[in-house]
PDB file of C-alpha atoms in Angstrom:
ATOM      1  CA  ASP A   1      27.278 -39.484 -29.478  1.00  0.00           C
ATOM      2  CA  THR A   2      25.052 -40.411 -26.594  1.00  0.00           C
ATOM      3  CA  PRO A   3      21.274 -39.922 -26.908  1.00  0.00           C
ATOM      4  CA  ALA A   4      21.490 -37.073 -24.428  1.00  0.00           C
ATOM      5  CA  GLU A   5      24.151 -35.263 -26.497  1.00  0.00           C
ATOM      6  CA  ARG A   6      22.201 -35.729 -29.745  1.00  0.00           C
ATOM      7  CA  HIS A   7      19.102 -34.478 -27.953  1.00  0.00           C
ATOM      8  CA  ALA A   8      20.894 -31.366 -26.697  1.00  0.00           C
ATOM      9  CA  GLU A   9      22.348 -30.592 -30.117  1.00  0.00           C
ATOM     10  CA  VAL A  10      18.966 -30.298 -31.813  1.00  0.00           C
ATOM     11  CA  LEU A  11      17.232 -28.414 -29.010  1.00  0.00           C
ATOM     12  CA  GLN A  12      17.712 -24.952 -27.615  1.00  0.00           C
ATOM     13  CA  CYS A  13      16.091 -23.280 -24.606  1.00  0.00           C
ATOM     14  CA  GLU A  14      15.552 -19.613 -23.885  1.00  0.00           C
ATOM     15  CA  LEU A  15      13.952 -17.758 -20.980  1.00  0.00           C
ATOM     16  CA  GLU A  16      11.951 -14.746 -22.115  1.00  0.00           C
ATOM     17  CA  VAL A  17      11.863 -12.148 -19.329  1.00  0.00           C
ATOM     18  CA  PRO A  18       9.888  -8.875 -19.114  1.00  0.00           C
ATOM     19  CA  GLN A  19      12.145  -6.039 -20.237  1.00  0.00           C
ATOM     20  CA  GLN A  20      11.996  -4.150 -16.940  1.00  0.00           C
ATOM     21  CA  GLN A  21      13.300  -7.224 -15.066  1.00  0.00           C
ATOM     22  CA  GLN A  22      15.864  -8.523 -17.556  1.00  0.00           C
ATOM     23  CA  ALA A  23      18.908  -7.031 -15.816  1.00  0.00           C
ATOM     24  CA  LEU A  24      17.869  -8.422 -12.418  1.00  0.00           C
ATOM     25  CA  VAL A  25      17.025 -11.911 -13.712  1.00  0.00           C
ATOM     26  CA  ASN A  26      20.151 -12.173 -15.866  1.00  0.00           C
ATOM     27  CA  LYS A  27      22.326 -11.617 -12.775  1.00  0.00           C
ATOM     28  CA  CYS A  28      20.713 -14.297 -10.620  1.00  0.00           C
ATOM     29  CA  CYS A  29      19.211 -16.913 -12.940  1.00  0.00           C
ATOM     30  CA  ASN A  30      20.667 -19.241 -15.553  1.00  0.00           C
ATOM     31  CA  ILE A  31      18.749 -21.975 -17.405  1.00  0.00           C
ATOM     32  CA  SER A  32      20.320 -24.417 -19.845  1.00  0.00           C
ATOM     33  CA  LEU A  33      19.707 -27.861 -21.276  1.00  0.00           C
ATOM     34  CA  ASP A  34      21.139 -30.651 -19.137  1.00  0.00           C
ATOM     35  CA  ARG A  35      23.370 -32.680 -21.487  1.00  0.00           C
ATOM     36  CA  ASP A  36      23.939 -35.451 -18.956  1.00  0.00           C
ATOM     37  CA  PRO A  37      20.828 -35.958 -16.810  1.00  0.00           C
ATOM     38  CA  PRO A  38      20.741 -38.784 -14.245  1.00  0.00           C
ATOM     39  CA  SER A  39      19.948 -42.109 -15.883  1.00  0.00           C
ATOM     40  CA  ALA A  40      16.879 -42.590 -13.708  1.00  0.00           C
ATOM     41  CA  SER A  41      15.314 -39.412 -15.133  1.00  0.00           C
ATOM     42  CA  ARG A  42      16.034 -40.122 -18.818  1.00  0.00           C
ATOM     43  CA  GLU A  43      12.888 -40.536 -20.899  1.00  0.00           C
ATOM     44  CA  PRO A  44      12.661 -40.636 -24.714  1.00  0.00           C
ATOM     45  CA  HIS A  45      10.500 -37.523 -24.968  1.00  0.00           C
ATOM     46  CA  GLN A  46      11.640 -35.666 -21.858  1.00  0.00           C
ATOM     47  CA  VAL A  47      13.867 -32.603 -21.725  1.00  0.00           C
ATOM     48  CA  SER A  48      16.072 -32.046 -18.677  1.00  0.00           C
ATOM     49  CA  LEU A  49      17.082 -28.531 -17.679  1.00  0.00           C
ATOM     50  CA  ARG A  50      19.811 -27.249 -15.410  1.00  0.00           C
ATOM     51  CA  VAL A  51      18.609 -24.245 -13.403  1.00  0.00           C
ATOM     52  CA  GLN A  52      20.720 -21.969 -11.207  1.00  0.00           C
ATOM     53  CA  PHE A  53      18.731 -19.380  -9.249  1.00  0.00           C
ATOM     54  CA  SER A  54      20.484 -17.271  -6.603  1.00  0.00           C
ATOM     55  CA  PRO A  55      18.518 -14.039  -6.030  1.00  0.00           C
ATOM     56  CA  LEU A  56      19.798 -11.311  -3.707  1.00  0.00           C
ATOM     57  CA  LYS A  57      16.481  -9.468  -3.348  1.00  0.00           C
ATOM     58  CA  PRO A  58      12.775 -10.401  -3.355  1.00  0.00           C
ATOM     59  CA  PHE A  59      10.940 -10.213  -6.682  1.00  0.00           C
ATOM     60  CA  VAL A  60       8.417 -11.984  -8.902  1.00  0.00           C
ATOM     61  CA  ALA A  61       8.912 -12.314 -12.658  1.00  0.00           C
ATOM     62  CA  LEU A  62       6.391 -13.920 -15.012  1.00  0.00           C
ATOM     63  CA  CYS A  63       8.456 -15.363 -17.860  1.00  0.00           C
ATOM     64  CA  ASN A  64       8.204 -17.743 -20.777  1.00  0.00           C
ATOM     65  CA  LEU A  65      10.442 -20.760 -21.227  1.00  0.00           C
ATOM     66  CA  VAL A  66      10.835 -21.466 -24.939  1.00  0.00           C
ATOM     67  CA  ILE A  67      12.186 -24.792 -26.257  1.00  0.00           C
ATOM     68  CA  THR A  68      13.151 -24.757 -29.939  1.00  0.00           C
ATOM     69  CA  ARG A  69      14.074 -27.738 -32.149  1.00  0.00           C
ATOM     70  CA  ALA A  70      16.475 -27.049 -35.004  1.00  0.00           C
ATOM     71  CA  SER A  71      14.580 -29.262 -37.442  1.00  0.00           C
ATOM     72  CA  GLY A  72      11.349 -27.494 -36.634  1.00  0.00           C
ATOM     73  CA  GLY A  73       9.135 -27.118 -33.613  1.00  0.00           C
ATOM     74  CA  ARG A  74       8.751 -24.573 -30.838  1.00  0.00           C
ATOM     75  CA  TRP A  75       7.233 -25.057 -27.402  1.00  0.00           C
ATOM     76  CA  ARG A  76       6.402 -22.261 -24.983  1.00  0.00           C
ATOM     77  CA  PHE A  77       5.829 -22.767 -21.258  1.00  0.00           C
ATOM     78  CA  ASP A  78       4.829 -20.290 -18.567  1.00  0.00           C
ATOM     79  CA  ALA A  79       7.570 -19.862 -15.966  1.00  0.00           C
ATOM     80  CA  LYS A  80       7.286 -17.924 -12.741  1.00  0.00           C
ATOM     81  CA  LEU A  81      10.424 -16.838 -10.914  1.00  0.00           C
ATOM     82  CA  GLU A  82       9.744 -15.856  -7.332  1.00  0.00           C
ATOM     83  CA  ALA A  83      12.259 -14.820  -4.690  1.00  0.00           C
ATOM     84  CA  THR A  84      10.605 -14.485  -1.282  1.00  0.00           C
ATOM     85  CA  GLU A  85      11.661 -12.143   1.518  1.00  0.00           C
ATOM     86  CA  PRO A  86      14.625 -13.503   3.497  1.00  0.00           C
ATOM     87  CA  GLU A  87      15.073 -13.524   7.244  1.00  0.00           C
ATOM     88  CA  VAL A  88      16.212 -10.177   8.639  1.00  0.00           C
ATOM     89  CA  ASP A  89      19.963  -9.584   8.538  1.00  0.00           C
ATOM     90  CA  ASP A  90      20.122  -8.298  12.115  1.00  0.00           C
ATOM     91  CA  THR A  91      18.098  -7.014  15.084  1.00  0.00           C
ATOM     92  CA  ILE A  92      18.704  -3.514  16.458  1.00  0.00           C
ATOM     93  CA  SER A  93      17.422  -2.275  19.846  1.00  0.00           C
ATOM     94  CA  ILE A  94      17.232   1.394  20.843  1.00  0.00           C
ATOM     95  CA  GLN A  95      16.290   2.753  24.275  1.00  0.00           C
ATOM     96  CA  SER A  96      15.202   6.344  24.843  1.00  0.00           C
ATOM     97  CA  PRO A  97      13.206   8.350  27.427  1.00  0.00           C
ATOM     98  CA  LEU A  98       9.983  10.114  26.465  1.00  0.00           C
ATOM     99  CA  ASN A  99      10.348  12.917  23.877  1.00  0.00           C
ATOM    100  CA  LYS A 100      14.110  12.502  23.650  1.00  0.00           C
ATOM    101  CA  PRO A 101      15.712  11.064  20.494  1.00  0.00           C
ATOM    102  CA  ALA A 102      18.278   8.278  20.660  1.00  0.00           C
ATOM    103  CA  SER A 103      20.275   7.031  17.670  1.00  0.00           C
ATOM    104  CA  VAL A 104      22.231   3.975  16.568  1.00  0.00           C
ATOM    105  CA  ALA A 105      24.695   4.046  13.662  1.00  0.00           C
ATOM    106  CA  PHE A 106      26.051   1.185  11.552  1.00  0.00           C
ATOM    107  CA  ARG A 107      27.948   0.748   8.275  1.00  0.00           C
ATOM    108  CA  LEU A 108      26.928  -1.211   5.194  1.00  0.00           C
ATOM    109  CA  ARG A 109      28.890  -1.955   2.004  1.00  0.00           C
ATOM    110  CA  ASN A 110      27.832  -3.270  -1.368  1.00  0.00           C
ATOM    111  CA  HIS A 111      28.167  -6.945  -2.368  1.00  0.00           C
ATOM    112  CA  SER A 112      30.196  -5.955  -5.432  1.00  0.00           C
ATOM    113  CA  THR A 113      33.232  -3.724  -5.983  1.00  0.00           C
ATOM    114  CA  ALA A 114      31.067  -1.036  -7.588  1.00  0.00           C
ATOM    115  CA  TYR A 115      29.065   1.855  -6.153  1.00  0.00           C
ATOM    116  CA  SER A 116      25.300   1.330  -6.315  1.00  0.00           C
ATOM    117  CA  GLU A 117      22.374   3.659  -5.807  1.00  0.00           C
ATOM    118  CA  PHE A 118      20.308   2.710  -2.774  1.00  0.00           C
ATOM    119  CA  GLU A 119      17.101   3.620  -0.985  1.00  0.00           C
ATOM    120  CA  ALA A 120      16.510   3.168   2.750  1.00  0.00           C
ATOM    121  CA  PHE A 121      13.112   3.259   4.452  1.00  0.00           C
ATOM    122  CA  PHE A 122      10.908   1.715   7.149  1.00  0.00           C
ATOM    123  CA  ASP A 123       8.076  -0.423   5.822  1.00  0.00           C
ATOM    124  CA  ALA A 124       4.435   0.612   6.168  1.00  0.00           C
ATOM    125  CA  GLU A 125       3.860  -1.453   9.319  1.00  0.00           C
ATOM    126  CA  SER A 126       6.706   0.179  11.262  1.00  0.00           C
ATOM    127  CA  ALA A 127       6.128   2.528  14.211  1.00  0.00           C
ATOM    128  CA  TYR A 128       6.232   6.214  13.259  1.00  0.00           C
ATOM    129  CA  GLU A 129       8.753   6.922  16.033  1.00  0.00           C
ATOM    130  CA  PHE A 130      11.545   5.500  13.850  1.00  0.00           C
ATOM    131  CA  SER A 131      13.471   7.306  11.113  1.00  0.00           C
ATOM    132  CA  VAL A 132      16.628   6.616   9.094  1.00  0.00           C
ATOM    133  CA  GLN A 133      19.253   8.772   7.437  1.00  0.00           C
ATOM    134  CA  PRO A 134      20.273   8.881   4.663  1.00  0.00           C
ATOM    135  CA  THR A 135      17.232   7.684   2.738  1.00  0.00           C
ATOM    136  CA  SER A 136      19.042   7.511  -0.624  1.00  0.00           C
ATOM    137  CA  GLY A 137      22.498   7.880  -2.136  1.00  0.00           C
ATOM    138  CA  LEU A 138      25.420   5.754  -3.283  1.00  0.00           C
ATOM    139  CA  LEU A 139      26.310   2.607  -1.358  1.00  0.00           C
ATOM    140  CA  GLU A 140      30.064   2.241  -1.014  1.00  0.00           C
ATOM    141  CA  PRO A 141      31.577  -0.834  -2.699  1.00  0.00           C
ATOM    142  CA  LYS A 142      32.971  -4.017  -1.223  1.00  0.00           C
ATOM    143  CA  GLY A 143      36.388  -3.533   0.344  1.00  0.00           C
ATOM    144  CA  THR A 144      35.675  -0.040   1.719  1.00  0.00           C
ATOM    145  CA  SER A 145      34.568   1.052   5.194  1.00  0.00           C
ATOM    146  CA  GLY A 146      30.978   1.252   3.923  1.00  0.00           C
ATOM    147  CA  THR A 147      28.170   3.800   4.021  1.00  0.00           C
ATOM    148  CA  THR A 148      26.988   4.977   7.454  1.00  0.00           C
ATOM    149  CA  PHE A 149      23.296   4.718   8.308  1.00  0.00           C
ATOM    150  CA  VAL A 150      21.754   6.314  11.410  1.00  0.00           C
ATOM    151  CA  ILE A 151      18.497   5.030  12.937  1.00  0.00           C
ATOM    152  CA  THR A 152      16.712   7.435  15.312  1.00  0.00           C
ATOM    153  CA  TYR A 153      14.007   6.563  17.826  1.00  0.00           C
ATOM    154  CA  LYS A 154      11.963   9.317  19.533  1.00  0.00           C
ATOM    155  CA  PRO A 155       9.079   8.024  21.668  1.00  0.00           C
ATOM    156  CA  THR A 156       6.147  10.395  22.209  1.00  0.00           C
ATOM    157  CA  GLU A 157       4.088   8.360  24.643  1.00  0.00           C
ATOM    158  CA  TYR A 158       4.478   5.619  27.207  1.00  0.00           C
ATOM    159  CA  GLY A 159       3.355   2.133  26.360  1.00  0.00           C
ATOM    160  CA  LYS A 160       4.571  -1.196  25.068  1.00  0.00           C
ATOM    161  CA  PRO A 161       7.832  -1.517  23.118  1.00  0.00           C
ATOM    162  CA  VAL A 162       7.437  -0.546  19.454  1.00  0.00           C
ATOM    163  CA  HIS A 163       8.806  -2.313  16.398  1.00  0.00           C
ATOM    164  CA  GLY A 164       9.875  -1.472  12.874  1.00  0.00           C
ATOM    165  CA  LYS A 165      11.477  -3.034   9.824  1.00  0.00           C
ATOM    166  CA  LEU A 166      14.239  -1.137   8.066  1.00  0.00           C
ATOM    167  CA  ILE A 167      14.824  -1.974   4.401  1.00  0.00           C
ATOM    168  CA  ILE A 168      17.908  -0.971   2.419  1.00  0.00           C
ATOM    169  CA  GLN A 169      18.013  -2.032  -1.212  1.00  0.00           C
ATOM    170  CA  THR A 170      19.871  -1.433  -4.436  1.00  0.00           C
ATOM    171  CA  GLU A 171      18.884  -2.572  -7.903  1.00  0.00           C
ATOM    172  CA  ASP A 172      20.345  -6.016  -7.182  1.00  0.00           C
ATOM    173  CA  VAL A 173      20.592  -6.524  -3.413  1.00  0.00           C
ATOM    174  CA  TYR A 174      18.217  -6.320  -0.430  1.00  0.00           C
ATOM    175  CA  TRP A 175      18.946  -5.985   3.310  1.00  0.00           C
ATOM    176  CA  SER A 176      16.438  -5.829   6.164  1.00  0.00           C
ATOM    177  CA  TYR A 177      16.717  -5.132   9.894  1.00  0.00           C
ATOM    178  CA  SER A 178      14.289  -5.633  12.763  1.00  0.00           C
ATOM    179  CA  VAL A 179      14.316  -2.505  14.989  1.00  0.00           C
ATOM    180  CA  ASN A 180      12.926  -2.438  18.548  1.00  0.00           C
ATOM    181  CA  GLY A 181      12.300   0.718  20.592  1.00  0.00           C
ATOM    182  CA  THR A 182      11.951   0.685  24.386  1.00  0.00           C
ATOM    183  CA  HIS A 183      11.860   3.071  27.367  1.00  0.00           C
ATOM    184  CA  PRO A 184      14.418   2.990  30.194  1.00  0.00           C
ATOM    185  CA  LYS A 185      13.259   0.897  33.139  1.00  0.00           C
ATOM    186  CA  TYR A 186      11.782   3.170  35.841  1.00  0.00           C
ATOM    187  CA  THR A 187      13.555   3.074  39.172  1.00  0.00           C
ATOM    188  CA  ALA A 188      11.959   4.793  42.184  1.00  0.00           C
ATOM    189  CA  PRO A 189      14.300   7.280  43.897  1.00  0.00           C
ATOM    190  CA  VAL A 190      15.869   6.164  47.190  1.00  0.00           C
ATOM    191  CA  ILE A 191      16.201   8.810  49.919  1.00  0.00           C
ATOM    192  CA  ASP A 192      18.885   8.073  52.501  1.00  0.00           C
ATOM    193  CA  LYS A 193      17.923  10.863  54.901  1.00  0.00           C
ATOM    194  CA  PRO A 194      14.678  12.812  55.440  1.00  0.00           C
ATOM    195  CA  ARG A 195      14.702  16.112  53.572  1.00  0.00           C
ATOM    196  CA  ILE A 196      12.549  17.788  56.314  1.00  0.00           C
ATOM    197  CA  ALA A 197      13.927  18.031  59.864  1.00  0.00           C
ATOM    198  CA  THR A 198      11.502  16.374  62.286  1.00  0.00           C
ATOM    199  CA  ASN A 199      13.554  16.838  65.489  1.00  0.00           C
ATOM    200  CA  LEU A 200      13.473  20.176  67.353  1.00  0.00           C
ATOM    201  CA  SER A 201      16.678  21.702  68.606  1.00  0.00           C
ATOM    202  CA  LYS A 202      17.380  21.956  72.337  1.00  0.00           C
ATOM    203  CA  GLU A 203      16.854  25.725  72.392  1.00  0.00           C
ATOM    204  CA  VAL A 204      13.456  25.519  70.670  1.00  0.00           C
ATOM    205  CA  THR A 205      12.329  22.770  73.012  1.00  0.00           C
ATOM    206  CA  GLN A 206      13.255  24.863  76.085  1.00  0.00           C
ATOM    207  CA  SER A 207      11.436  27.924  74.720  1.00  0.00           C
ATOM    208  CA  ILE A 208       8.259  25.929  74.110  1.00  0.00           C
ATOM    209  CA  SER A 209       8.432  24.416  77.598  1.00  0.00           C
ATOM    210  CA  GLN A 210       8.850  27.855  79.223  1.00  0.00           C
ATOM    211  CA  ALA A 211       5.938  29.285  77.262  1.00  0.00           C
ATOM    212  CA  ASN A 212       3.690  26.398  78.325  1.00  0.00           C
ATOM    213  CA  ALA A 213       4.684  26.895  81.977  1.00  0.00           C
ATOM    214  CA  ASN A 214       3.865  30.611  81.867  1.00  0.00           C
ATOM    215  CA  ARG A 215       0.509  29.872  80.242  1.00  0.00           C
ATOM    216  CA  ARG A 216      -0.423  27.445  83.037  1.00  0.00           C
ATOM    217  CA  LYS A 217       0.422  30.033  85.769  1.00  0.00           C
ATOM    218  CA  LYS A 218      -1.777  32.708  84.238  1.00  0.00           C
ATOM    219  CA  ASN A 219      -5.522  32.747  85.148  1.00  0.00           C
ATOM    220  CA  PHE A 220      -7.176  33.729  81.882  1.00  0.00           C
ATOM    221  CA  ILE A 221     -10.758  33.770  83.361  1.00  0.00           C
ATOM    222  CA  ARG A 222      -9.793  36.144  86.147  1.00  0.00           C
ATOM    223  CA  ASP A 223      -7.906  38.412  83.802  1.00  0.00           C
ATOM    224  CA  ASN A 224     -10.875  38.553  81.471  1.00  0.00           C
ATOM    225  CA  MET A 225     -13.268  39.436  84.331  1.00  0.00           C
ATOM    226  CA  GLN A 226     -10.991  42.233  85.516  1.00  0.00           C
ATOM    227  CA  ALA A 227     -10.663  43.593  82.040  1.00  0.00           C
ATOM    228  CA  SER A 228     -14.466  43.606  81.608  1.00  0.00           C
ATOM    229  CA  ALA A 229     -15.008  45.423  84.924  1.00  0.00           C
ATOM    230  CA  ALA A 230     -12.462  48.061  84.037  1.00  0.00           C
ATOM    231  CA  ALA A 231     -14.233  48.642  80.788  1.00  0.00           C
ATOM    232  CA  LEU A 232     -17.639  49.184  82.547  1.00  0.00           C
ATOM    233  CA  LYS A 233     -16.172  51.790  84.900  1.00  0.00           C
ATOM    234  CA  ASP A 234     -14.871  53.736  81.973  1.00  0.00           C
TER     235      ASP A 234
END
């Protein structure tokens, strides 16, 4: 046997995980002794581990890595598993006028061939004008048409575009979407013809001209003097 094989035979490793996170960690993390480490990394008193970590949702787990020797001896090391938030899966833009809701629908299916309970929500920093339906239920499995989600945007005031982050997650998997809400671009109305007629018809023009001519022929001062004299005689 090689030194590495003899070393692996007498040692065992185990990752102790908090009970509430065991199911999640067991599905995405595997740690074992490396029976054939690269020659450059071989040291007489060094243990090599093979670690596979492929999380599908963000989480932090404070664990213990325990190395046990069959002939006696037990070593415990603190181990922290941390899966950070991934980049968003997609960006969704919705446009709607003031006080009128607009919606966008999309389908999502599970990563596995089983149904999974999900929750859907906008994070705390998202604009309140956004909402999503449904907020919980069963996510349809891989190979189906998927579960339909509807995002609604209803602006209540004018201003800059608003943003939100939609999160959909099951016990094992996490999806996120960046959602942007905007108003339609305002376009000033274009009037081809005046709505109020500014040109007088021929008949009206003639009537005004005749009235002006009659007014010029009449002596208003003389008529007033005659009317005053007639009134004094009476």
